[in-house]
PDB file of C-alpha atoms in Angstrom:
ATOM      1  CA  MET H  20      81.056 114.792  72.085  1.00  0.00           C
ATOM      2  CA  SER H  21      78.395 117.132  73.424  1.00  0.00           C
ATOM      3  CA  THR H  22      78.274 118.362  77.021  1.00  0.00           C
ATOM      4  CA  ALA H  23      75.567 115.815  77.814  1.00  0.00           C
ATOM      5  CA  ALA H  24      76.164 112.640  75.813  1.00  0.00           C
ATOM      6  CA  LEU H  25      73.833 109.675  75.648  1.00  0.00           C
ATOM      7  CA  THR H  26      75.244 106.205  76.013  1.00  0.00           C
ATOM      8  CA  GLY H  27      73.100 103.296  74.894  1.00  0.00           C
ATOM      9  CA  VAL H  28      69.780 103.012  73.111  1.00  0.00           C
ATOM     10  CA  ALA H  29      67.865 106.253  72.785  1.00  0.00           C
ATOM     11  CA  GLY H  30      64.747 106.781  74.819  1.00  0.00           C
ATOM     12  CA  CYS H  31      63.606 105.837  78.299  1.00  0.00           C
ATOM     13  CA  LEU H  32      62.465 102.448  79.390  1.00  0.00           C
ATOM     14  CA  GLY H  33      59.597 103.713  81.499  1.00  0.00           C
ATOM     15  CA  ASP H  34      59.240 103.778  85.274  1.00  0.00           C
ATOM     16  CA  ASP H  35      60.246 101.048  87.681  1.00  0.00           C
ATOM     17  CA  GLU H  36      57.046 100.636  89.666  1.00  0.00           C
ATOM     18  CA  ASN H  37      56.570  97.096  88.380  1.00  0.00           C
ATOM     19  CA  GLY H  38      59.973  96.337  86.903  1.00  0.00           C
ATOM     20  CA  GLU H  39      63.484  95.642  88.049  1.00  0.00           C
ATOM     21  CA  PHE H  40      65.927  98.440  88.682  1.00  0.00           C
ATOM     22  CA  PRO H  41      67.034 100.101  86.504  1.00  0.00           C
ATOM     23  CA  ASP H  42      64.314 100.407  83.911  1.00  0.00           C
ATOM     24  CA  GLN H  43      64.540 104.088  83.079  1.00  0.00           C
ATOM     25  CA  ARG H  44      67.306 106.457  82.116  1.00  0.00           C
ATOM     26  CA  ILE H  45      70.187 106.931  84.540  1.00  0.00           C
ATOM     27  CA  ASN H  46      71.797 110.364  84.867  1.00  0.00           C
ATOM     28  CA  LEU H  47      75.501 110.020  85.588  1.00  0.00           C
ATOM     29  CA  ILE H  48      77.217 113.260  86.588  1.00  0.00           C
ATOM     30  CA  SER H  49      80.937 113.579  86.018  1.00  0.00           C
ATOM     31  CA  THR H  50      82.192 116.273  88.377  1.00  0.00           C
ATOM     32  CA  TYR H  51      84.868 117.275  85.866  1.00  0.00           C
ATOM     33  CA  PRO H  52      84.498 118.641  82.320  1.00  0.00           C
ATOM     34  CA  GLU H  53      84.292 116.846  79.010  1.00  0.00           C
ATOM     35  CA  GLY H  54      87.756 115.689  77.995  1.00  0.00           C
ATOM     36  CA  SER H  55      88.820 114.932  81.568  1.00  0.00           C
ATOM     37  CA  GLY H  56      89.863 111.491  82.775  1.00  0.00           C
ATOM     38  CA  THR H  57      86.848 111.392  85.093  1.00  0.00           C
ATOM     39  CA  THR H  58      84.437 111.976  82.233  1.00  0.00           C
ATOM     40  CA  ALA H  59      86.195 109.317  80.160  1.00  0.00           C
ATOM     41  CA  ILE H  60      85.550 106.885  83.006  1.00  0.00           C
ATOM     42  CA  ALA H  61      81.915 108.031  83.210  1.00  0.00           C
ATOM     43  CA  HIS H  62      81.369 107.359  79.507  1.00  0.00           C
ATOM     44  CA  ARG H  63      82.978 103.927  79.754  1.00  0.00           C
ATOM     45  CA  LEU H  64      80.954 103.098  82.871  1.00  0.00           C
ATOM     46  CA  GLY H  65      77.785 104.331  81.183  1.00  0.00           C
ATOM     47  CA  THR H  66      78.426 102.072  78.212  1.00  0.00           C
ATOM     48  CA  GLU H  67      78.866  99.112  80.536  1.00  0.00           C
ATOM     49  CA  ILE H  68      75.677  99.922  82.479  1.00  0.00           C
ATOM     50  CA  THR H  69      73.739  99.957  79.223  1.00  0.00           C
ATOM     51  CA  GLU H  70      75.269  96.686  78.079  1.00  0.00           C
ATOM     52  CA  GLN H  71      74.633  95.005  81.437  1.00  0.00           C
ATOM     53  CA  SER H  72      71.141  96.337  82.214  1.00  0.00           C
ATOM     54  CA  GLY H  73      69.702  97.809  79.005  1.00  0.00           C
ATOM     55  CA  ALA H  74      69.104 101.181  80.705  1.00  0.00           C
ATOM     56  CA  ASP H  75      70.055 104.379  78.916  1.00  0.00           C
ATOM     57  CA  VAL H  76      72.767 106.455  80.596  1.00  0.00           C
ATOM     58  CA  GLU H  77      73.105 110.191  80.129  1.00  0.00           C
ATOM     59  CA  VAL H  78      76.563 111.393  81.102  1.00  0.00           C
ATOM     60  CA  GLU H  79      76.554 114.967  82.355  1.00  0.00           C
ATOM     61  CA  PRO H  80      80.017 116.537  82.640  1.00  0.00           C
ATOM     62  CA  ILE H  81      79.663 119.412  85.122  1.00  0.00           C
ATOM     63  CA  GLY H  82      83.125 120.774  85.856  1.00  0.00           C
ATOM     64  CA  GLY H  83      84.310 123.766  87.820  1.00  0.00           C
ATOM     65  CA  ALA H  84      85.357 124.804  91.320  1.00  0.00           C
ATOM     66  CA  ALA H  85      87.699 121.834  91.776  1.00  0.00           C
ATOM     67  CA  GLY H  86      84.836 119.411  91.178  1.00  0.00           C
ATOM     68  CA  LEU H  87      82.448 121.093  93.602  1.00  0.00           C
ATOM     69  CA  ARG H  88      80.074 122.479  90.972  1.00  0.00           C
ATOM     70  CA  GLY H  89      79.123 119.005  89.781  1.00  0.00           C
ATOM     71  CA  THR H  90      79.085 117.644  93.317  1.00  0.00           C
ATOM     72  CA  GLY H  91      76.743 120.398  94.459  1.00  0.00           C
ATOM     73  CA  GLU H  92      74.397 119.600  91.577  1.00  0.00           C
ATOM     74  CA  LEU H  93      73.322 116.461  93.451  1.00  0.00           C
ATOM     75  CA  PHE H  94      71.645 118.545  96.154  1.00  0.00           C
ATOM     76  CA  GLY H  95      68.991 119.634  93.666  1.00  0.00           C
ATOM     77  CA  ARG H  96      68.318 116.189  92.210  1.00  0.00           C
ATOM     78  CA  GLU H  97      65.840 113.509  93.217  1.00  0.00           C
ATOM     79  CA  ALA H  98      67.131 110.696  95.441  1.00  0.00           C
ATOM     80  CA  ASP H  99      65.620 107.859  93.420  1.00  0.00           C
ATOM     81  CA  GLY H 100      68.743 105.950  92.431  1.00  0.00           C
ATOM     82  CA  TYR H 101      68.582 107.189  88.859  1.00  0.00           C
ATOM     83  CA  THR H 102      71.016 110.041  89.443  1.00  0.00           C
ATOM     84  CA  PHE H 103      74.493 109.645  90.835  1.00  0.00           C
ATOM     85  CA  ALA H 104      77.861 111.302  90.416  1.00  0.00           C
ATOM     86  CA  LEU H 105      81.487 110.298  90.218  1.00  0.00           C
ATOM     87  CA  LEU H 106      83.885 112.216  92.437  1.00  0.00           C
ATOM     88  CA  TRP H 107      87.314 111.706  93.903  1.00  0.00           C
ATOM     89  CA  SER H 108      88.345 111.472  97.515  1.00  0.00           C
ATOM     90  CA  PRO H 109      90.472 113.244  98.738  1.00  0.00           C
ATOM     91  CA  SER H 110      89.954 115.930  96.067  1.00  0.00           C
ATOM     92  CA  GLN H 111      86.386 117.034  96.693  1.00  0.00           C
ATOM     93  CA  PRO H 112      86.349 116.554 100.487  1.00  0.00           C
ATOM     94  CA  LEU H 113      89.560 118.587 100.666  1.00  0.00           C
ATOM     95  CA  ALA H 114      88.079 121.291  98.451  1.00  0.00           C
ATOM     96  CA  THR H 115      85.060 121.623 100.740  1.00  0.00           C
ATOM     97  CA  ALA H 116      87.384 121.935 103.738  1.00  0.00           C
ATOM     98  CA  THR H 117      89.482 124.717 102.193  1.00  0.00           C
ATOM     99  CA  ASN H 118      86.631 126.548 100.416  1.00  0.00           C
ATOM    100  CA  PRO H 119      83.416 125.580 102.230  1.00  0.00           C
ATOM    101  CA  PRO H 120      80.282 125.595 100.015  1.00  0.00           C
ATOM    102  CA  ASP H 121      76.773 126.132 101.373  1.00  0.00           C
ATOM    103  CA  TRP H 122      76.233 122.351 101.609  1.00  0.00           C
ATOM    104  CA  ASP H 123      77.923 119.481 103.430  1.00  0.00           C
ATOM    105  CA  ILE H 124      79.511 116.805 101.249  1.00  0.00           C
ATOM    106  CA  LEU H 125      78.923 114.270 104.028  1.00  0.00           C
ATOM    107  CA  ASP H 126      75.149 114.717 103.580  1.00  0.00           C
ATOM    108  CA  LEU H 127      75.389 112.968 100.215  1.00  0.00           C
ATOM    109  CA  SER H 128      74.409 109.312 100.010  1.00  0.00           C
ATOM    110  CA  GLY H 129      77.523 107.220  99.617  1.00  0.00           C
ATOM    111  CA  VAL H 130      76.979 104.417  97.101  1.00  0.00           C
ATOM    112  CA  ALA H 131      80.276 102.719  96.280  1.00  0.00           C
ATOM    113  CA  GLU H 132      83.984 103.017  95.723  1.00  0.00           C
ATOM    114  CA  ILE H 133      84.542 101.751  92.179  1.00  0.00           C
ATOM    115  CA  GLY H 134      88.160 102.574  91.390  1.00  0.00           C
ATOM    116  CA  ALA H 135      91.269 104.445  92.364  1.00  0.00           C
ATOM    117  CA  TYR H 136      94.558 105.861  91.273  1.00  0.00           C
ATOM    118  CA  THR H 137      97.731 106.427  93.249  1.00  0.00           C
ATOM    119  CA  LEU H 138     100.352 109.143  93.525  1.00  0.00           C
ATOM    120  CA  SER H 139     104.039 108.606  92.886  1.00  0.00           C
ATOM    121  CA  LEU H 140     107.259 110.586  92.973  1.00  0.00           C
ATOM    122  CA  VAL H 141     109.062 110.914  89.651  1.00  0.00           C
ATOM    123  CA  ALA H 142     112.517 112.334  88.983  1.00  0.00           C
ATOM    124  CA  ASN H 143     114.755 113.394  86.144  1.00  0.00           C
ATOM    125  CA  PRO H 144     116.837 110.342  85.147  1.00  0.00           C
ATOM    126  CA  ASP H 145     119.933 112.488  84.601  1.00  0.00           C
ATOM    127  CA  TYR H 146     120.307 112.758  88.382  1.00  0.00           C
ATOM    128  CA  GLU H 147     120.487 108.976  88.773  1.00  0.00           C
ATOM    129  CA  PHE H 148     118.774 108.790  92.151  1.00  0.00           C
ATOM    130  CA  GLU H 149     119.324 105.326  93.590  1.00  0.00           C
ATOM    131  CA  ASP H 150     116.033 105.363  95.522  1.00  0.00           C
ATOM    132  CA  PHE H 151     113.857 107.645  97.654  1.00  0.00           C
ATOM    133  CA  HIS H 152     116.348 107.662 100.534  1.00  0.00           C
ATOM    134  CA  ASP H 153     119.160 108.741  98.203  1.00  0.00           C
ATOM    135  CA  LEU H 154     116.930 111.491  96.814  1.00  0.00           C
ATOM    136  CA  VAL H 155     116.128 112.757 100.330  1.00  0.00           C
ATOM    137  CA  ASP H 156     119.797 112.688 101.322  1.00  0.00           C
ATOM    138  CA  ARG H 157     120.791 114.747  98.307  1.00  0.00           C
ATOM    139  CA  TYR H 158     118.042 117.293  98.963  1.00  0.00           C
ATOM    140  CA  ASN H 159     119.130 117.492 102.588  1.00  0.00           C
ATOM    141  CA  ASP H 160     122.761 117.997 101.522  1.00  0.00           C
ATOM    142  CA  GLY H 161     121.658 121.083  99.582  1.00  0.00           C
ATOM    143  CA  GLU H 162     121.985 119.712  96.050  1.00  0.00           C
ATOM    144  CA  PHE H 163     118.273 120.335  95.376  1.00  0.00           C
ATOM    145  CA  ASP H 164     115.495 122.330  97.030  1.00  0.00           C
ATOM    146  CA  THR H 165     112.579 122.290  94.574  1.00  0.00           C
ATOM    147  CA  VAL H 166     109.730 119.856  93.890  1.00  0.00           C
ATOM    148  CA  GLY H 167     106.743 120.099  91.572  1.00  0.00           C
ATOM    149  CA  GLY H 168     103.046 119.246  91.581  1.00  0.00           C
ATOM    150  CA  LEU H 169      99.623 120.729  90.999  1.00  0.00           C
ATOM    151  CA  ALA H 170      98.221 123.852  92.653  1.00  0.00           C
ATOM    152  CA  VAL H 171      99.225 125.037  96.096  1.00  0.00           C
ATOM    153  CA  GLY H 172      96.798 123.486  98.589  1.00  0.00           C
ATOM    154  CA  HIS H 173      95.912 120.664  96.202  1.00  0.00           C
ATOM    155  CA  ALA H 174      96.049 117.105  97.548  1.00  0.00           C
ATOM    156  CA  TRP H 175      99.289 116.487  95.644  1.00  0.00           C
ATOM    157  CA  HIS H 176     100.901 119.466  97.378  1.00  0.00           C
ATOM    158  CA  ILE H 177      99.624 118.270 100.748  1.00  0.00           C
ATOM    159  CA  THR H 178     100.946 114.755 100.084  1.00  0.00           C
ATOM    160  CA  LEU H 179     104.419 116.157  99.446  1.00  0.00           C
ATOM    161  CA  ALA H 180     104.187 118.362 102.539  1.00  0.00           C
ATOM    162  CA  ILE H 181     103.272 115.417 104.762  1.00  0.00           C
ATOM    163  CA  ALA H 182     105.991 113.312 103.115  1.00  0.00           C
ATOM    164  CA  ARG H 183     108.456 116.112 103.878  1.00  0.00           C
ATOM    165  CA  GLN H 184     107.542 115.898 107.555  1.00  0.00           C
ATOM    166  CA  GLU H 185     107.572 112.132 107.786  1.00  0.00           C
ATOM    167  CA  ALA H 186     110.837 111.623 105.889  1.00  0.00           C
ATOM    168  CA  ASP H 187     112.697 114.716 107.198  1.00  0.00           C
ATOM    169  CA  TRP H 188     112.989 115.763 103.574  1.00  0.00           C
ATOM    170  CA  ASN H 189     114.208 119.339 103.217  1.00  0.00           C
ATOM    171  CA  TRP H 190     112.574 120.675 100.098  1.00  0.00           C
ATOM    172  CA  SER H 191     111.588 124.334 100.318  1.00  0.00           C
ATOM    173  CA  ASN H 192     110.287 125.453  96.904  1.00  0.00           C
ATOM    174  CA  PHE H 193     107.140 124.160  95.234  1.00  0.00           C
ATOM    175  CA  VAL H 194     106.589 124.663  91.494  1.00  0.00           C
ATOM    176  CA  THR H 195     103.070 124.226  90.118  1.00  0.00           C
ATOM    177  CA  PHE H 196     102.118 122.526  86.860  1.00  0.00           C
ATOM    178  CA  ASP H 197      98.807 122.351  85.004  1.00  0.00           C
ATOM    179  CA  GLY H 198      98.408 118.588  85.167  1.00  0.00           C
ATOM    180  CA  THR H 199     100.056 115.190  85.180  1.00  0.00           C
ATOM    181  CA  ASN H 200     101.496 115.386  81.670  1.00  0.00           C
ATOM    182  CA  ASP H 201     102.742 118.921  82.260  1.00  0.00           C
ATOM    183  CA  ALA H 202     104.486 117.861  85.488  1.00  0.00           C
ATOM    184  CA  ILE H 203     106.162 114.919  83.748  1.00  0.00           C
ATOM    185  CA  ARG H 204     107.330 117.174  80.918  1.00  0.00           C
ATOM    186  CA  GLY H 205     108.687 119.628  83.503  1.00  0.00           C
ATOM    187  CA  VAL H 206     110.693 116.895  85.228  1.00  0.00           C
ATOM    188  CA  ALA H 207     111.972 115.490  81.928  1.00  0.00           C
ATOM    189  CA  ALA H 208     113.035 118.984  80.807  1.00  0.00           C
ATOM    190  CA  GLY H 209     114.885 119.661  84.061  1.00  0.00           C
ATOM    191  CA  GLU H 210     112.531 122.414  85.270  1.00  0.00           C
ATOM    192  CA  VAL H 211     112.357 120.560  88.595  1.00  0.00           C
ATOM    193  CA  PRO H 212     114.422 117.571  89.725  1.00  0.00           C
ATOM    194  CA  ALA H 213     111.375 115.721  91.069  1.00  0.00           C
ATOM    195  CA  ALA H 214     107.576 115.993  91.136  1.00  0.00           C
ATOM    196  CA  ILE H 215     104.499 114.196  92.355  1.00  0.00           C
ATOM    197  CA  THR H 216     102.154 112.819  89.707  1.00  0.00           C
ATOM    198  CA  THR H 217      99.662 110.069  88.996  1.00  0.00           C
ATOM    199  CA  THR H 218     101.148 106.602  88.719  1.00  0.00           C
ATOM    200  CA  ASP H 219      99.069 105.539  85.702  1.00  0.00           C
ATOM    201  CA  VAL H 220     100.604 108.183  83.438  1.00  0.00           C
ATOM    202  CA  ALA H 221     104.043 107.974  85.055  1.00  0.00           C
ATOM    203  CA  ILE H 222     104.300 104.261  84.190  1.00  0.00           C
ATOM    204  CA  THR H 223     104.349 105.019  80.466  1.00  0.00           C
ATOM    205  CA  ALA H 224     106.759 107.929  80.857  1.00  0.00           C
ATOM    206  CA  ASP H 225     109.080 105.725  82.908  1.00  0.00           C
ATOM    207  CA  GLN H 226     108.975 102.964  80.310  1.00  0.00           C
ATOM    208  CA  GLU H 227     109.871 105.490  77.607  1.00  0.00           C
ATOM    209  CA  GLY H 228     112.828 106.783  79.629  1.00  0.00           C
ATOM    210  CA  GLU H 229     111.451 110.286  80.128  1.00  0.00           C
ATOM    211  CA  ILE H 230     111.484 110.048  83.924  1.00  0.00           C
ATOM    212  CA  ASP H 231     112.382 107.653  86.722  1.00  0.00           C
ATOM    213  CA  LEU H 232     109.612 106.376  88.984  1.00  0.00           C
ATOM    214  CA  ILE H 233     111.133 106.747  92.458  1.00  0.00           C
ATOM    215  CA  ASN H 234     108.388 105.568  94.819  1.00  0.00           C
ATOM    216  CA  ASN H 235     104.665 105.261  95.310  1.00  0.00           C
ATOM    217  CA  PHE H 236     103.048 107.179  98.169  1.00  0.00           C
ATOM    218  CA  VAL H 237     100.403 104.524  98.930  1.00  0.00           C
ATOM    219  CA  SER H 238     101.098 102.066 101.729  1.00  0.00           C
ATOM    220  CA  ASP H 239     101.171  98.917  99.577  1.00  0.00           C
ATOM    221  CA  GLY H 240     101.960 100.553  96.240  1.00  0.00           C
ATOM    222  CA  ASP H 241     100.139 100.384  92.919  1.00  0.00           C
ATOM    223  CA  PRO H 242      99.176  97.010  91.387  1.00  0.00           C
ATOM    224  CA  ASN H 243     100.044  98.382  87.954  1.00  0.00           C
ATOM    225  CA  ALA H 244     103.591  99.207  89.110  1.00  0.00           C
ATOM    226  CA  PRO H 245     104.514  96.390  91.514  1.00  0.00           C
ATOM    227  CA  ASP H 246     108.255  97.052  91.263  1.00  0.00           C
ATOM    228  CA  VAL H 247     107.971 100.677  92.424  1.00  0.00           C
ATOM    229  CA  PRO H 248     108.750 100.939  96.163  1.00  0.00           C
ATOM    230  CA  ALA H 249     105.652 101.429  98.320  1.00  0.00           C
ATOM    231  CA  TRP H 250     105.508 104.125 100.997  1.00  0.00           C
ATOM    232  CA  VAL H 251     104.832 101.822 103.970  1.00  0.00           C
ATOM    233  CA  ASP H 252     105.616  98.289 102.858  1.00  0.00           C
ATOM    234  CA  ASP H 253     109.008  99.118 101.303  1.00  0.00           C
ATOM    235  CA  LEU H 254     110.054 102.484 102.734  1.00  0.00           C
ATOM    236  CA  GLY H 255     108.688 101.982 106.239  1.00  0.00           C
ATOM    237  CA  MET H 256     106.938 105.347 106.389  1.00  0.00           C
ATOM    238  CA  PRO H 257     103.676 106.131 108.245  1.00  0.00           C
ATOM    239  CA  ASN H 258     100.478 105.460 106.304  1.00  0.00           C
ATOM    240  CA  ILE H 259      99.195 108.498 104.351  1.00  0.00           C
ATOM    241  CA  ASP H 260      96.697 106.683 102.109  1.00  0.00           C
ATOM    242  CA  PHE H 261      93.932 109.116 103.058  1.00  0.00           C
ATOM    243  CA  ILE H 262      95.640 111.753 100.898  1.00  0.00           C
ATOM    244  CA  SER H 263      97.861 109.764  98.492  1.00  0.00           C
ATOM    245  CA  ARG H 264      95.313 107.247  97.206  1.00  0.00           C
ATOM    246  CA  TYR H 265      92.570 108.788  95.090  1.00  0.00           C
ATOM    247  CA  ASN H 266      89.361 106.822  95.471  1.00  0.00           C
ATOM    248  CA  LEU H 267      86.726 107.052  92.758  1.00  0.00           C
ATOM    249  CA  LEU H 268      83.380 107.280  94.521  1.00  0.00           C
ATOM    250  CA  ALA H 269      79.825 106.982  93.269  1.00  0.00           C
ATOM    251  CA  VAL H 270      77.571 109.204  95.371  1.00  0.00           C
ATOM    252  CA  ALA H 271      73.872 110.051  95.142  1.00  0.00           C
ATOM    253  CA  PRO H 272      71.626 112.856  96.394  1.00  0.00           C
ATOM    254  CA  PRO H 273      70.946 112.987 100.142  1.00  0.00           C
ATOM    255  CA  ASP H 274      68.506 110.523 101.705  1.00  0.00           C
ATOM    256  CA  LEU H 275      68.696 107.792  99.100  1.00  0.00           C
ATOM    257  CA  ASP H 276      66.680 104.787 100.301  1.00  0.00           C
ATOM    258  CA  ALA H 277      68.976 101.998 101.531  1.00  0.00           C
ATOM    259  CA  ASP H 278      67.267  99.330  99.408  1.00  0.00           C
ATOM    260  CA  ARG H 279      67.580 101.433  96.261  1.00  0.00           C
ATOM    261  CA  ARG H 280      71.208 102.179  97.133  1.00  0.00           C
ATOM    262  CA  ASP H 281      71.894  98.453  97.386  1.00  0.00           C
ATOM    263  CA  GLU H 282      70.290  97.907  93.991  1.00  0.00           C
ATOM    264  CA  LEU H 283      72.547 100.579  92.509  1.00  0.00           C
ATOM    265  CA  VAL H 284      75.567  98.976  94.180  1.00  0.00           C
ATOM    266  CA  ASP H 285      74.648  95.684  92.485  1.00  0.00           C
ATOM    267  CA  VAL H 286      74.408  97.393  89.092  1.00  0.00           C
ATOM    268  CA  LEU H 287      77.790  99.063  89.554  1.00  0.00           C
ATOM    269  CA  SER H 288      79.374  95.840  90.764  1.00  0.00           C
ATOM    270  CA  ASP H 289      78.191  93.944  87.694  1.00  0.00           C
ATOM    271  CA  CYS H 290      79.690  96.647  85.491  1.00  0.00           C
ATOM    272  CA  VAL H 291      82.976  97.317  87.246  1.00  0.00           C
ATOM    273  CA  GLU H 292      83.762  93.640  87.732  1.00  0.00           C
ATOM    274  CA  SER H 293      82.883  92.703  84.144  1.00  0.00           C
ATOM    275  CA  GLU H 294      85.643  91.302  81.938  1.00  0.00           C
ATOM    276  CA  GLU H 295      85.247  94.112  79.405  1.00  0.00           C
ATOM    277  CA  TYR H 296      85.545  96.896  81.983  1.00  0.00           C
ATOM    278  CA  GLN H 297      88.516  95.234  83.667  1.00  0.00           C
ATOM    279  CA  GLU H 298      90.286  94.858  80.326  1.00  0.00           C
ATOM    280  CA  TRP H 299      89.734  98.544  79.611  1.00  0.00           C
ATOM    281  CA  ALA H 300      91.106  99.457  83.053  1.00  0.00           C
ATOM    282  CA  ASP H 301      94.186  97.298  82.519  1.00  0.00           C
ATOM    283  CA  GLU H 302      94.857  98.876  79.131  1.00  0.00           C
ATOM    284  CA  THR H 303      94.799 102.358  80.682  1.00  0.00           C
ATOM    285  CA  ASN H 304      96.728 101.489  83.874  1.00  0.00           C
ATOM    286  CA  ARG H 305      93.636 102.261  85.955  1.00  0.00           C
ATOM    287  CA  ILE H 306      92.643 100.518  89.183  1.00  0.00           C
ATOM    288  CA  ALA H 307      89.028  99.345  88.886  1.00  0.00           C
ATOM    289  CA  GLY H 308      87.058  97.289  91.385  1.00  0.00           C
ATOM    290  CA  MET H 309      84.462  97.461  94.104  1.00  0.00           C
ATOM    291  CA  GLY H 310      85.537  98.729  97.507  1.00  0.00           C
ATOM    292  CA  ALA H 311      83.665 100.508 100.281  1.00  0.00           C
ATOM    293  CA  THR H 312      79.890 100.896  99.981  1.00  0.00           C
ATOM    294  CA  GLY H 313      77.159 102.905 101.703  1.00  0.00           C
ATOM    295  CA  ASP H 314      78.104 104.730 104.893  1.00  0.00           C
ATOM    296  CA  ASP H 315      81.709 103.569 104.535  1.00  0.00           C
ATOM    297  CA  VAL H 316      81.975 105.838 101.494  1.00  0.00           C
ATOM    298  CA  ASN H 317      80.965 108.816 103.637  1.00  0.00           C
ATOM    299  CA  ASP H 318      83.426 107.719 106.307  1.00  0.00           C
ATOM    300  CA  MET H 319      86.181 107.733 103.687  1.00  0.00           C
ATOM    301  CA  MET H 320      85.402 111.350 102.793  1.00  0.00           C
ATOM    302  CA  GLY H 321      85.086 112.288 106.451  1.00  0.00           C
ATOM    303  CA  THR H 322      88.525 110.873 107.184  1.00  0.00           C
ATOM    304  CA  VAL H 323      90.081 113.316 104.726  1.00  0.00           C
ATOM    305  CA  ILE H 324      88.401 116.285 106.391  1.00  0.00           C
ATOM    306  CA  GLU H 325      89.357 115.110 109.894  1.00  0.00           C
ATOM    307  CA  GLU H 326      92.849 113.815 109.207  1.00  0.00           C
ATOM    308  CA  ILE H 327      94.476 116.762 107.420  1.00  0.00           C
ATOM    309  CA  PRO H 328      94.391 119.207 110.383  1.00  0.00           C
ATOM    310  CA  GLU H 329      95.846 116.477 112.600  1.00  0.00           C
ATOM    311  CA  ARG H 330      98.750 115.794 110.241  1.00  0.00           C
ATOM    312  CA  LEU H 331      99.535 119.246 108.885  1.00  0.00           C
ATOM    313  CA  ASP H 332      99.143 122.962 109.599  1.00  0.00           C
ATOM    314  CA  LEU H 333      97.365 123.792 106.343  1.00  0.00           C
ATOM    315  CA  ASP H 334      97.314 127.555 106.929  1.00  0.00           C
ATOM    316  CA  GLU H 335     101.067 127.559 107.452  1.00  0.00           C
ATOM    317  CA  LEU H 336     101.604 125.504 104.308  1.00  0.00           C
ATOM    318  CA  LEU H 337      99.508 127.880 102.206  1.00  0.00           C
ATOM    319  CA  GLU H 338     101.549 130.837 103.465  1.00  0.00           C
ATOM    320  CA  GLU H 339     104.903 129.344 102.371  1.00  0.00           C
TER     321      GLU H 339
END
């Protein structure tokens, strides 16, 4: 598929001066490249918008700079409700905190939270960890010292670092992988005894016996993996959802009119809550549904930026 793919009937439907929103083409920016999971969601969402409203949707995958290139694109677009982007919190708020751009992500117009995924700890089944507490004990006894995840300073790395503090878990070496599948392969091959990864992909790998799903890092776990111990509800650890639960957010250019925002929220709600979209989410182990809207979306991103320095010395972590 091309870099900018059209979903729906070709052509625009005109302007909306006398019609109901939306009645012209919607530009949906994916802040990750074509072929990414985020862009796959954007295409599926675009299809649903077209089916529900009749409006064309142009999906624009604009990847780069940990999602900030596509996010920054919103600052040059018109705030008319016909352009919005999909981004992830904590990813993009964290990226702006560690590598500040020349714009403030909190100036964007929050529209809605429309989905999520969670992070889990996976381990090599050959080690036969009984549970998370057994894993921590064996690390602390010196049997293991290495864990895996994505890049140093990435939200996955920070989740493990906070978990290390909260659980008195003595891991000292962090091995980086290129993505979820790479991390799972690394665990299965014995490159690392355990790693953090996305729960949706880990479910399949666990079912196939490649890895063991040890625990979920979200307070109440993942609805697609109800038997995997949850960080707060089952393990009794302090809540770290601000970093371990990835929230899929729809955001628009700054200063979007509140009435137009509410109209866009209604469009997204009709799509995300539709039977077809929910079936697709279930088939792919995704969490789809309407959550926070409006200013609460901005508050969610702001919490990431505020909370990390209070929970962790990021500079010290990056120097390890």
